[in-house]
Amino acid sequence: MIQPRINLQQDIGHVRSGDIMAKEQKHYKRDGTLYTGGTHKMSNGTLHTGKNHTANSQKLFHMKDLSQKAQKNVKAKMNAYVGGMAKKKKKT
């Protein structure tokens, strides 16, 4: 069986930073707003909003890359969402 050649830069973007923007992961705007629309990858490997780059395109982030304040906002929204997948901590 022949193994297909993988070009990481072409297939999954620029990996110099060691962080890959995967389709399976959730992506957020800088303020912590979940983004589910179309995206495009810049030549430096960063993911931005919109199918094509415009002046209004915004950089997207993984949860771990957001500021502490933005992470708190995301977690608060997840906990407030009734029927969401976020699990509330049990009080002891």
Tab-separated table of C-alpha atoms in Angstrom:
chain	number	residue	atom	x	y	z
A	1	MET	CA	0.000	0.000	0.000
A	2	ILE	CA	1.383	3.389	-0.981
A	3	GLN	CA	1.130	6.133	1.629
A	4	PRO	CA	-0.090	9.452	0.177
A	5	ARG	CA	2.343	12.329	0.484
A	6	ILE	CA	1.161	15.054	2.812
A	7	ASN	CA	2.113	18.664	2.360
A	8	LEU	CA	1.233	20.183	5.722
A	9	GLN	CA	1.478	23.753	4.506
A	10	GLN	CA	-0.862	23.058	1.605
A	11	ASP	CA	-3.272	20.652	3.312
A	12	ILE	CA	-3.760	22.188	6.741
A	13	GLY	CA	-2.190	25.588	6.515
A	14	HIS	CA	0.936	27.177	7.777
A	15	VAL	CA	2.056	25.189	10.832
A	16	ARG	CA	5.043	27.236	11.905
A	17	SER	CA	3.244	28.268	15.103
A	18	GLY	CA	2.411	24.625	15.903
A	19	ASP	CA	-1.313	25.416	16.144
A	20	ILE	CA	-3.684	24.084	13.515
A	21	MET	CA	-7.073	25.666	12.896
A	22	ALA	CA	-9.126	22.494	12.475
A	23	LYS	CA	-12.628	22.316	11.050
A	24	GLU	CA	-13.710	20.136	13.981
A	25	GLN	CA	-12.848	22.801	16.558
A	26	LYS	CA	-15.052	25.754	17.409
A	27	HIS	CA	-13.806	29.143	16.301
A	28	TYR	CA	-14.448	32.437	18.068
A	29	LYS	CA	-14.085	36.113	17.296
A	30	ARG	CA	-11.755	38.103	19.560
A	31	ASP	CA	-14.648	39.055	21.897
A	32	GLY	CA	-15.654	35.414	22.429
A	33	THR	CA	-18.563	35.306	19.989
A	34	LEU	CA	-18.892	31.836	18.441
A	35	TYR	CA	-18.428	31.997	14.663
A	36	THR	CA	-20.076	29.395	12.435
A	37	GLY	CA	-20.018	31.074	9.019
A	38	GLY	CA	-17.681	30.724	6.072
A	39	THR	CA	-13.952	31.073	6.584
A	40	HIS	CA	-10.747	31.506	4.631
A	41	LYS	CA	-7.133	30.875	5.541
A	42	MET	CA	-4.534	33.605	5.140
A	43	SER	CA	-1.056	32.914	3.744
A	44	ASN	CA	0.357	33.066	7.287
A	45	GLY	CA	-1.982	30.242	8.402
A	46	THR	CA	-4.484	32.306	10.402
A	47	LEU	CA	-8.175	31.722	9.870
A	48	HIS	CA	-10.466	34.679	9.139
A	49	THR	CA	-14.208	35.208	8.756
A	50	GLY	CA	-15.832	35.116	5.317
A	51	LYS	CA	-15.190	32.953	2.267
A	52	ASN	CA	-13.021	35.697	0.748
A	53	HIS	CA	-10.886	38.326	2.434
A	54	THR	CA	-12.420	41.797	2.739
A	55	ALA	CA	-11.779	44.859	4.875
A	56	ASN	CA	-14.412	43.472	7.294
A	57	SER	CA	-12.738	40.046	7.753
A	58	GLN	CA	-11.876	39.257	11.367
A	59	LYS	CA	-9.279	36.875	12.753
A	60	LEU	CA	-10.687	33.738	14.416
A	61	PHE	CA	-9.377	32.024	17.549
A	62	HIS	CA	-9.648	28.740	19.448
A	63	MET	CA	-11.042	28.969	22.979
A	64	LYS	CA	-7.570	28.537	24.526
A	65	ASP	CA	-6.237	31.504	22.549
A	66	LEU	CA	-8.899	33.960	23.720
A	67	SER	CA	-8.244	36.462	26.503
A	68	GLN	CA	-9.343	35.468	30.011
A	69	LYS	CA	-12.240	37.945	29.804
A	70	ALA	CA	-13.452	36.517	26.472
A	71	GLN	CA	-13.166	32.937	27.822
A	72	LYS	CA	-15.323	33.897	30.814
A	73	ASN	CA	-17.921	35.403	28.456
A	74	VAL	CA	-18.005	32.205	26.376
A	75	LYS	CA	-18.370	29.998	29.448
A	76	ALA	CA	-21.123	32.228	30.859
A	77	LYS	CA	-23.050	32.027	27.569
A	78	MET	CA	-22.630	28.244	27.481
A	79	ASN	CA	-23.878	27.883	31.058
A	80	ALA	CA	-26.830	30.194	30.406
A	81	TYR	CA	-27.918	28.210	27.368
A	82	VAL	CA	-30.701	25.902	28.534
A	83	GLY	CA	-30.343	22.489	26.969
A	84	GLY	CA	-26.817	23.246	25.825
A	85	MET	CA	-23.938	20.863	26.086
A	86	ALA	CA	-22.175	22.827	28.824
A	87	LYS	CA	-22.257	20.999	32.135
A	88	LYS	CA	-22.773	23.027	35.276
A	89	LYS	CA	-20.570	22.282	38.262
A	90	LYS	CA	-22.327	20.477	41.076
A	91	LYS	CA	-22.430	22.377	44.340
A	92	THR	CA	-21.079	20.393	47.236
